[in-house]
Coordinates of C-alpha atoms in Angstrom, one line a residue:
M8 CA -129.5 46.9 41.0
G9 CA -126.6 47.0 38.6
E10 CA -126.3 49.0 35.4
Y11 CA -129.0 48.5 32.8
I12 CA -127.7 48.1 29.2
E13 CA -129.7 47.9 26.1
I14 CA -128.3 47.4 22.5
N15 CA -130.6 48.0 19.6
T16 CA -130.0 45.2 17.1
K17 CA -133.1 45.7 15.0
D18 CA -131.3 46.8 11.9
L19 CA -128.3 44.5 12.3
K20 CA -128.0 42.0 9.5
V21 CA -126.2 38.8 10.2
G22 CA -126.0 35.4 8.7
D23 CA -126.5 36.6 5.1
A24 CA -126.1 33.5 2.9
Y25 CA -124.0 35.5 0.5
A26 CA -121.9 37.4 3.0
T27 CA -118.1 36.8 3.2
L28 CA -116.2 36.1 6.4
Y29 CA -114.9 39.7 6.3
E30 CA -118.4 41.2 5.8
E31 CA -119.8 39.4 8.8
R32 CA -117.0 40.6 11.0
E33 CA -117.5 44.1 9.8
R34 CA -121.2 44.1 10.6
I35 CA -120.6 42.9 14.2
A36 CA -117.7 45.3 14.7
T37 CA -119.9 48.2 13.4
L38 CA -122.5 47.3 16.1
S39 CA -120.1 48.3 18.8
L40 CA -119.5 51.8 17.3
K41 CA -120.6 54.9 19.3
K42 CA -123.8 56.6 18.2
Q43 CA -121.9 59.4 16.5
P44 CA -118.5 57.8 15.7
S45 CA -115.6 59.5 14.1
E46 CA -114.0 57.7 11.2
V47 CA -110.7 57.0 13.0
T48 CA -109.6 56.6 16.6
I49 CA -106.0 57.7 17.1
L50 CA -104.2 56.5 20.1
V51 CA -101.0 58.4 21.2
Q52 CA -99.0 56.8 23.9
A53 CA -96.3 58.7 25.8
Y54 CA -93.9 57.9 28.5
N55 CA -91.8 61.0 29.4
R56 CA -89.8 62.7 26.6
L57 CA -92.1 65.6 26.8
E58 CA -90.5 67.6 24.0
K59 CA -91.0 64.7 21.6
T60 CA -94.5 64.2 22.8
K61 CA -95.3 67.9 22.0
R62 CA -93.7 67.5 18.6
C63 CA -95.8 64.4 17.9
V64 CA -99.2 65.9 19.0
E65 CA -98.6 69.2 17.3
S66 CA -97.8 67.5 14.0
L67 CA -100.8 65.3 14.4
L68 CA -103.1 68.3 14.9
K69 CA -101.6 70.2 12.0
Y70 CA -101.4 67.5 9.4
T71 CA -104.5 65.4 10.1
D72 CA -107.0 68.1 9.1
N73 CA -108.7 66.1 6.3
V74 CA -109.9 63.2 8.4
D75 CA -112.5 63.0 11.2
Y76 CA -110.9 61.4 14.2
D77 CA -111.2 60.8 18.0
L78 CA -108.0 61.3 19.9
W79 CA -106.9 59.3 22.9
L80 CA -103.9 60.7 24.7
I81 CA -102.4 58.0 26.9
D82 CA -99.9 58.9 29.6
N83 CA -98.1 55.8 30.6
G84 CA -96.8 56.9 34.0
S85 CA -94.8 59.9 32.9
T86 CA -93.1 62.1 35.5
D87 CA -92.1 65.1 33.3
G88 CA -95.4 67.0 33.0
T89 CA -96.9 64.9 30.1
L90 CA -100.3 64.6 31.8
E91 CA -100.5 68.4 32.3
Y92 CA -99.6 68.9 28.6
F93 CA -102.2 66.4 27.5
Q94 CA -104.8 68.3 29.5
S95 CA -103.9 71.5 27.7
V96 CA -104.1 70.0 24.1
P97 CA -106.8 72.1 22.3
Y98 CA -108.8 69.3 20.5
E99 CA -112.6 68.9 21.0
K100 CA -112.7 65.1 20.6
K101 CA -109.9 64.5 23.0
N102 CA -109.8 61.8 25.7
I103 CA -107.1 61.1 28.3
L104 CA -106.0 57.9 29.9
H105 CA -103.5 58.2 32.7
L106 CA -101.6 55.3 34.3
T107 CA -99.7 56.1 37.5
D108 CA -96.8 53.9 36.7
N109 CA -95.2 52.5 33.5
K110 CA -95.5 48.7 33.4
G111 CA -94.9 48.3 29.7
A112 CA -96.3 49.7 26.4
A113 CA -98.9 46.9 26.1
I114 CA -100.6 47.6 29.5
P115 CA -102.5 50.8 28.7
F116 CA -104.5 49.1 25.9
Q117 CA -106.0 46.7 28.6
F118 CA -108.0 49.6 29.9
L119 CA -109.6 50.7 26.6
N120 CA -113.0 49.2 25.8
F121 CA -113.6 47.9 22.3
G122 CA -116.6 50.1 22.1
M123 CA -114.5 53.2 22.4
L124 CA -112.9 52.5 19.0
S125 CA -113.9 53.8 15.6
E126 CA -114.1 52.0 12.3
Y127 CA -110.3 52.5 11.9
V128 CA -107.7 52.7 14.7
V129 CA -104.2 54.1 14.5
S130 CA -101.6 53.5 17.2
L131 CA -98.8 56.1 17.6
A132 CA -95.8 56.3 19.8
N133 CA -94.7 59.8 21.0
D134 CA -91.5 59.8 19.0
L135 CA -93.4 59.9 15.6
V136 CA -93.8 63.1 13.6
L137 CA -96.8 63.2 11.3
T138 CA -96.7 64.6 7.8
K139 CA -99.1 65.9 5.1
D140 CA -101.8 63.4 4.0
W141 CA -100.3 60.6 6.1
L142 CA -103.7 59.4 7.4
K143 CA -105.6 60.1 4.3
N144 CA -103.3 57.9 2.3
L145 CA -103.4 55.1 4.8
L146 CA -107.2 55.1 4.7
I147 CA -107.1 54.9 0.9
V148 CA -105.1 51.7 1.1
A149 CA -107.3 50.2 3.8
K150 CA -110.5 50.9 1.9
S151 CA -109.2 49.4 -1.3
D152 CA -109.7 45.8 -0.2
P153 CA -111.8 44.3 2.6
Q154 CA -109.1 41.8 3.3
I155 CA -106.6 44.5 4.3
G156 CA -106.4 44.5 8.1
M157 CA -103.4 46.7 8.8
V158 CA -101.5 49.4 6.9
N159 CA -98.1 50.7 7.9
P160 CA -96.4 53.8 6.5
M161 CA -92.7 54.1 5.6
S162 CA -90.6 56.0 8.1
S163 CA -87.1 57.0 9.1
N164 CA -85.0 55.1 11.6
V165 CA -86.6 51.7 11.1
S166 CA -85.5 48.3 9.9
N167 CA -87.2 45.7 7.7
Y168 CA -86.8 47.7 4.5
Q169 CA -89.4 50.2 5.7
D170 CA -87.1 53.2 5.5
P171 CA -86.7 55.0 2.1
F172 CA -83.9 57.2 3.6
L173 CA -85.5 60.5 2.8
K174 CA -82.9 63.2 3.1
F175 CA -83.7 66.5 4.8
T176 CA -81.9 69.4 6.5
D177 CA -84.5 70.7 9.0
E178 CA -88.1 70.5 10.1
E179 CA -89.4 72.7 7.2
D180 CA -87.4 70.7 4.6
M181 CA -88.6 67.5 6.1
Q182 CA -92.2 68.4 5.8
K183 CA -91.6 69.7 2.3
K184 CA -90.0 66.4 1.2
A185 CA -92.7 64.4 3.0
A186 CA -95.5 66.3 1.1
E187 CA -93.7 65.5 -2.2
F188 CA -93.4 61.8 -1.1
N189 CA -96.9 61.3 0.2
V190 CA -98.7 60.9 -3.1
S191 CA -101.1 58.0 -3.2
D192 CA -99.9 55.3 -5.6
P193 CA -101.2 51.7 -5.6
R194 CA -98.1 50.5 -7.3
K195 CA -96.3 51.2 -4.0
W196 CA -98.6 49.2 -1.8
H197 CA -96.6 46.1 -0.8
E198 CA -98.0 43.1 1.0
R199 CA -95.7 41.9 3.8
L200 CA -95.3 38.9 6.1
R201 CA -93.9 41.1 8.9
L202 CA -94.1 44.8 9.7
V203 CA -92.4 46.9 12.3
T204 CA -95.4 48.8 13.6
L205 CA -94.8 52.5 13.5
G206 CA -98.0 54.6 12.9
T207 CA -100.0 51.5 12.0
L208 CA -103.6 51.7 10.9
Y209 CA -105.9 48.8 11.7
T210 CA -109.5 48.1 10.7
K211 CA -111.8 47.5 13.6
E212 CA -113.1 44.2 12.2
C213 CA -109.4 43.0 12.1
F214 CA -109.2 43.8 15.8
F215 CA -112.4 41.9 16.2
A216 CA -110.8 38.8 14.6
I217 CA -107.4 38.9 16.3
G218 CA -108.6 40.3 19.6
F219 CA -108.3 43.6 21.4
P220 CA -106.2 44.6 23.2
H221 CA -104.1 43.7 20.1
I222 CA -100.8 43.3 21.9
D223 CA -100.0 39.9 23.4
V224 CA -98.8 41.0 26.9
G225 CA -96.6 37.9 26.9
F226 CA -94.2 39.8 24.6
A227 CA -92.8 42.0 27.4
H228 CA -89.6 41.9 25.4
N229 CA -89.3 42.6 21.7
F230 CA -91.2 41.0 18.8
A231 CA -94.7 42.1 19.7
D232 CA -95.1 43.8 16.3
D233 CA -94.0 40.6 14.6
D234 CA -96.6 38.7 16.5
I235 CA -99.3 41.2 15.6
T236 CA -98.6 40.9 11.9
F237 CA -98.6 37.1 12.1
R238 CA -102.0 37.1 13.9
V239 CA -103.4 39.5 11.4
R240 CA -102.4 37.4 8.4
R241 CA -103.5 34.1 10.1
A242 CA -106.9 35.6 10.7
G243 CA -107.2 36.0 6.9
Y244 CA -106.2 39.7 6.5
K245 CA -103.4 41.3 4.6
A246 CA -100.6 43.4 6.1
I247 CA -99.6 46.3 3.8
L248 CA -96.6 48.5 3.7
A249 CA -97.7 51.8 2.2
G250 CA -94.7 52.8 0.2
D251 CA -96.4 56.0 -0.8
T252 CA -96.6 57.4 2.7
W253 CA -93.8 58.6 5.0
I254 CA -93.6 59.8 8.6
H255 CA -90.6 60.6 10.7
H256 CA -89.5 58.3 13.5
D257 CA -87.6 60.7 15.8
D258 CA -85.5 58.0 17.4
V259 CA -81.9 56.8 16.8
K260 CA -81.0 53.9 19.1
T261 CA -77.8 54.5 21.0
F262 CA -76.2 52.8 24.0
S263 CA -74.3 54.7 26.7
D264 CA -72.3 51.6 27.7
R265 CA -71.6 48.0 26.9
R266 CA -74.0 46.7 29.6
Q267 CA -76.9 48.6 28.1
Y268 CA -76.1 47.1 24.7
E269 CA -75.9 43.6 26.2
L270 CA -79.2 44.0 27.9
F271 CA -80.8 45.1 24.6
E272 CA -79.3 42.1 22.8
K273 CA -80.6 39.8 25.6
D274 CA -84.0 41.3 25.2
L275 CA -84.0 40.6 21.5
Q276 CA -82.9 37.0 22.1
I277 CA -85.7 36.3 24.6
G278 CA -88.3 37.9 22.4
R279 CA -87.1 36.0 19.4
Q280 CA -87.3 32.7 21.3
N281 CA -90.8 33.6 22.6
F282 CA -91.9 34.1 19.1
S283 CA -90.5 30.8 17.9
E284 CA -92.2 29.0 20.7
K285 CA -95.5 30.6 20.0
Y286 CA -95.3 29.9 16.2
S287 CA -94.0 26.3 16.3
G288 CA -90.4 26.9 15.3
I289 CA -90.9 29.8 12.9
D290 CA -88.1 32.3 13.2
A291 CA -89.3 35.9 12.9
W292 CA -86.1 36.9 11.1
D293 CA -84.5 34.0 9.2
D294 CA -87.8 32.6 8.0
V295 CA -89.3 36.0 7.1
N296 CA -86.5 38.4 6.1
N297 CA -85.3 36.3 3.1
F298 CA -85.8 39.2 0.7
I299 CA -84.5 38.8 -2.8
N300 CA -82.8 42.1 -3.3
E301 CA -80.2 40.5 -5.5
Y302 CA -82.9 39.3 -8.0
I303 CA -85.6 41.9 -7.9
R304 CA -83.9 44.5 -10.1
E305 CA -83.8 41.7 -12.8
L306 CA -87.5 41.2 -12.7
R307 CA -89.2 41.4 -16.2
L308 CA -92.6 40.9 -17.6
A309 CA -93.1 37.4 -19.2
D310 CA -95.8 38.7 -21.6
D311 CA -98.3 41.5 -21.9
S312 CA -101.3 39.6 -20.6
G313 CA -101.5 41.7 -17.4
K314 CA -101.5 38.6 -15.3
E315 CA -98.6 36.7 -13.7
K316 CA -98.2 33.3 -12.1
V317 CA -95.4 32.8 -9.5
L318 CA -94.1 29.7 -7.9
G319 CA -91.8 29.7 -4.8
I320 CA -89.9 26.5 -4.0
N321 CA -88.7 26.2 -0.4
V322 CA -89.0 30.0 0.2
R323 CA -89.7 29.5 4.0
C324 CA -92.7 31.7 4.9
G325 CA -92.9 33.2 1.4
T326 CA -91.3 36.6 1.3
P327 CA -89.6 35.9 -2.1
I328 CA -93.1 35.2 -3.6
L329 CA -94.5 38.5 -2.2
E330 CA -91.4 40.4 -3.5
I331 CA -92.2 39.3 -7.0
Q332 CA -95.9 40.0 -6.6
N333 CA -95.2 43.5 -5.1
N334 CA -92.7 44.5 -7.7
M335 CA -94.9 43.4 -10.6
K336 CA -96.9 46.5 -9.8
Q337 CA -94.2 48.7 -11.3
F338 CA -95.2 47.2 -14.6
N339 CA -98.9 47.9 -13.8
V340 CA -99.6 44.2 -13.1
F341 CA -101.9 43.9 -10.2
D342 CA -103.2 40.4 -10.9
T343 CA -100.5 38.0 -9.6
E344 CA -101.4 34.4 -8.8
C345 CA -99.1 32.9 -6.2
Y346 CA -98.1 29.2 -5.6
A347 CA -95.7 27.6 -3.2
H348 CA -94.0 24.2 -2.7
T349 CA -92.3 23.5 0.6
S350 CA -90.3 20.6 2.1
D351 CA -91.1 21.7 5.6
S352 CA -94.7 21.6 6.8
K353 CA -94.1 24.3 9.5
Y354 CA -94.3 26.9 6.7
Y355 CA -97.5 25.5 5.2
L356 CA -99.9 27.8 7.1
D357 CA -98.1 31.1 6.4
L358 CA -97.6 30.2 2.8
Q359 CA -101.4 29.7 2.6
T360 CA -102.0 33.2 3.9
I361 CA -100.3 34.6 0.8
C362 CA -101.0 31.9 -1.8
G363 CA -104.5 30.6 -0.9
T364 CA -105.5 27.3 0.5
D365 CA -105.3 25.4 -2.8
H366 CA -102.0 26.7 -4.0
V367 CA -99.5 25.3 -1.5
T368 CA -98.0 21.8 -1.8
V369 CA -95.7 19.9 0.6
G370 CA -93.1 17.3 -0.2
P371 CA -89.4 16.9 -1.3
A372 CA -88.2 19.6 -3.6
E373 CA -87.5 17.0 -6.2
D374 CA -91.2 16.2 -6.4
F375 CA -92.6 19.7 -6.9
S376 CA -93.2 19.3 -10.7
R377 CA -95.7 16.5 -10.4
F378 CA -98.2 19.0 -9.2
Y379 CA -97.9 21.3 -12.2
G380 CA -98.1 21.0 -16.0
P381 CA -95.7 22.4 -18.6
E382 CA -95.5 26.1 -19.2
T383 CA -97.5 27.0 -16.1
F384 CA -95.5 29.8 -14.4
D385 CA -94.1 33.2 -15.5
H386 CA -91.7 33.3 -12.6
I387 CA -90.2 30.6 -10.4
V388 CA -88.0 31.4 -7.4
F389 CA -85.9 29.0 -5.3
G390 CA -85.3 29.8 -1.6
D391 CA -82.5 27.4 -1.0
P392 CA -79.2 27.3 -3.0
I393 CA -79.6 24.9 -5.8
N394 CA -76.6 22.8 -4.7
K395 CA -78.4 22.0 -1.5
Y396 CA -80.1 19.3 -3.5
E397 CA -78.4 16.1 -4.8
K398 CA -80.5 16.0 -7.9
Y399 CA -80.1 19.7 -8.8
E400 CA -80.1 19.0 -12.5
R401 CA -83.4 17.3 -12.4
I402 CA -84.9 20.1 -10.3
I403 CA -83.7 22.8 -12.8
E404 CA -85.0 20.8 -15.8
D405 CA -88.4 20.4 -14.2
A406 CA -88.6 24.1 -13.3
Y407 CA -87.6 25.0 -16.8
R408 CA -90.3 22.7 -18.2
C409 CA -92.9 24.4 -15.9
L410 CA -91.8 27.9 -17.1
K411 CA -93.7 29.8 -19.8
P412 CA -91.8 31.2 -22.8
G413 CA -90.4 34.6 -21.7
G414 CA -90.5 33.6 -18.1
Q415 CA -87.7 33.7 -15.5
I416 CA -86.2 31.4 -12.9
F417 CA -84.3 32.9 -10.0
L418 CA -81.8 30.7 -8.2
S419 CA -78.6 30.8 -6.2
I420 CA -75.6 28.5 -5.7
Y421 CA -73.6 28.3 -2.5
N422 CA -69.9 28.8 -3.2
T423 CA -68.3 25.6 -1.8
Q424 CA -64.8 26.6 -3.0
N425 CA -64.5 29.4 -0.5
V426 CA -62.3 31.0 2.2
F427 CA -63.3 28.4 4.8
D428 CA -61.1 25.7 3.2
L429 CA -58.1 28.1 3.2
M430 CA -58.7 29.0 6.8
I431 CA -58.7 25.3 7.8
C432 CA -55.5 24.8 5.9
L433 CA -54.0 27.6 7.9
G434 CA -55.0 25.9 11.1
Q435 CA -58.1 28.0 11.9
Y436 CA -60.1 24.9 12.9
H437 CA -62.5 27.0 15.1
V438 CA -64.2 28.3 11.9
Q439 CA -67.1 26.3 10.8
N440 CA -68.7 26.4 7.4
P441 CA -72.3 27.7 8.1
E442 CA -74.0 25.9 5.2
R443 CA -73.5 22.4 3.8
A444 CA -73.9 22.0 0.0
Y445 CA -72.8 19.7 -2.8
N446 CA -69.5 20.7 -4.3
I447 CA -70.6 22.2 -7.6
S448 CA -68.7 25.2 -8.9
I449 CA -70.4 28.2 -10.6
D450 CA -68.4 27.2 -13.8
E451 CA -69.8 23.6 -13.7
L452 CA -73.3 24.9 -13.4
A453 CA -72.9 27.4 -16.2
N454 CA -71.4 24.8 -18.5
W455 CA -74.2 22.3 -17.7
L456 CA -76.9 25.0 -18.4
A457 CA -75.3 25.9 -21.7
A458 CA -75.2 22.2 -22.7
K459 CA -78.9 22.0 -22.0
G460 CA -79.6 25.1 -24.0
I461 CA -80.9 27.0 -21.0
S462 CA -80.2 30.7 -21.2
S463 CA -78.7 32.1 -18.1
H464 CA -76.8 35.0 -16.7
F465 CA -74.9 35.6 -13.5
I466 CA -76.1 38.6 -11.5
I467 CA -74.0 39.2 -8.4
A468 CA -72.1 37.4 -5.7
R469 CA -72.7 38.1 -2.0
K470 CA -69.6 38.0 0.2
F471 CA -69.4 36.4 3.6
E472 CA -70.4 39.0 6.2
T473 CA -68.0 37.7 9.0
V474 CA -65.4 35.0 8.6
G475 CA -63.0 35.1 11.5
Q476 CA -60.1 37.5 10.8
A477 CA -61.6 38.3 7.4
D478 CA -59.7 41.5 6.7
Q479 CA -56.3 40.1 7.5
L480 CA -57.1 36.9 5.6
E481 CA -58.2 38.8 2.5
K482 CA -54.9 40.7 2.4
L483 CA -53.0 37.4 2.8
A484 CA -55.0 35.7 0.1
K485 CA -54.4 38.6 -2.2
K486 CA -50.6 38.3 -1.8
I487 CA -50.7 34.5 -2.4
I488 CA -52.8 34.9 -5.5
Q489 CA -50.5 37.5 -6.9
T490 CA -47.6 35.0 -6.7
L491 CA -49.5 32.3 -8.6
D492 CA -49.7 31.8 -12.4
V493 CA -53.5 32.2 -12.7
G494 CA -55.7 34.1 -15.1
D495 CA -57.7 36.9 -13.7
K496 CA -56.3 37.4 -10.2
N497 CA -59.1 39.7 -9.1
T498 CA -61.7 37.1 -10.1
C499 CA -59.9 34.5 -8.1
L500 CA -59.9 36.7 -5.0
Y501 CA -63.5 37.6 -5.6
R502 CA -64.6 34.0 -5.8
L503 CA -62.7 33.0 -2.7
F504 CA -64.7 35.3 -0.5
A505 CA -68.1 35.0 -2.3
Q506 CA -70.8 33.2 -0.3
Y507 CA -73.5 32.9 -2.9
F508 CA -73.7 33.4 -6.6
Y509 CA -77.1 34.5 -8.0
I510 CA -78.3 33.5 -11.4
V511 CA -81.4 34.2 -13.6
L512 CA -82.6 31.6 -16.1
T513 CA -84.8 32.7 -19.0
K514 CA -86.9 30.8 -21.5

């Protein structure tokens, strides 16, 4: 006879007519908890690098003294004494999982049972160093909203604008600076489309919805964390970057030779392609990393109502909308209603995850205004340069009509009178203009706005990152401009190498 299993479901409430989707998931997830569960299950995975593993675990034991947690120490095939160290770790609620060989970071989770997990789960790599109140702060975020499924701290040595670049001199100074940094502050909780998962906390019901093990083993290359964040959001949960919490990522990526670098780049390329294939053409970088750093410092309150309405037009998956929503919190505005209009239906689902099912429309950019009445929005942001559209004047006028008094419109214009034309004249035919746009100069646009009585101001220009022999060409262009009878020579050179101009319209 096989094993006899009995589950007491007497007190389990399901099918409550008034329960939300998230409440029902939470009830079922709670059923699988152990009889005397800890509040959090912490999973520490290590593969060699014993000294870093010791630093990670010792910081965990020292700075996680205000939370009840189970500890799973996972040795993923180490050969440097990691297993023996794990066996010596002095923690009562310790468990050890040992794999004889490393077959990838996703594999160990296949051997953990869902019933082993607590209400909250944190996954840690062995190159992380924990700091004062790190877990306490993450729990405060997770408990603030039942729709929050994952919370990620800030850290060092990470991309995706998750690094605050905290400066420190040694271990003691680092922990001192971290303690000063780690002060819970809801104004610093930013919703994100994509997170690089370092020290991420998940709710168990979120795992219940997206599936556990949470890592898609198909992502043997990079982009597994991009995939996790997308699945979390598409299951109806929010992914939050806790800007009030910092841990140290003790890893600086270096390459010993050219081949190692090429293999890493190839790995990225394959992972990026795998992600695009899984998500119907969505690019994890280009469609998600369109942050509006050029605009965000210009963000202002439209009024003192404490509520804001934001519309994004062709903002791909929606990062510009979230950036405005997130940064409104600095003005103590936590009630932001988000809308989006897209000309490409592949972005429809992800825009719905941040705007809601009734706030996303699809169609040509020129038609967006037929969905909205006058003076509807406090902020409108365009994802594409405005001169990508033939009827750009009509689009701007319609957006201005939809804007409330005191509101802002953020837009850019692609500089069509740029260095590419000069390079082609010099015989550099291999250089291709990366973006096609109607030939409208910044001066033409400024004059048209003034004639329409639309208040505007130019913020900044972004230069081309790489344009052939850019350094030599800039020196040559400077010499040519110096010989010409033109007004402001520095402005001429500046405009020649500018890729985009950024503009704010106000009402």
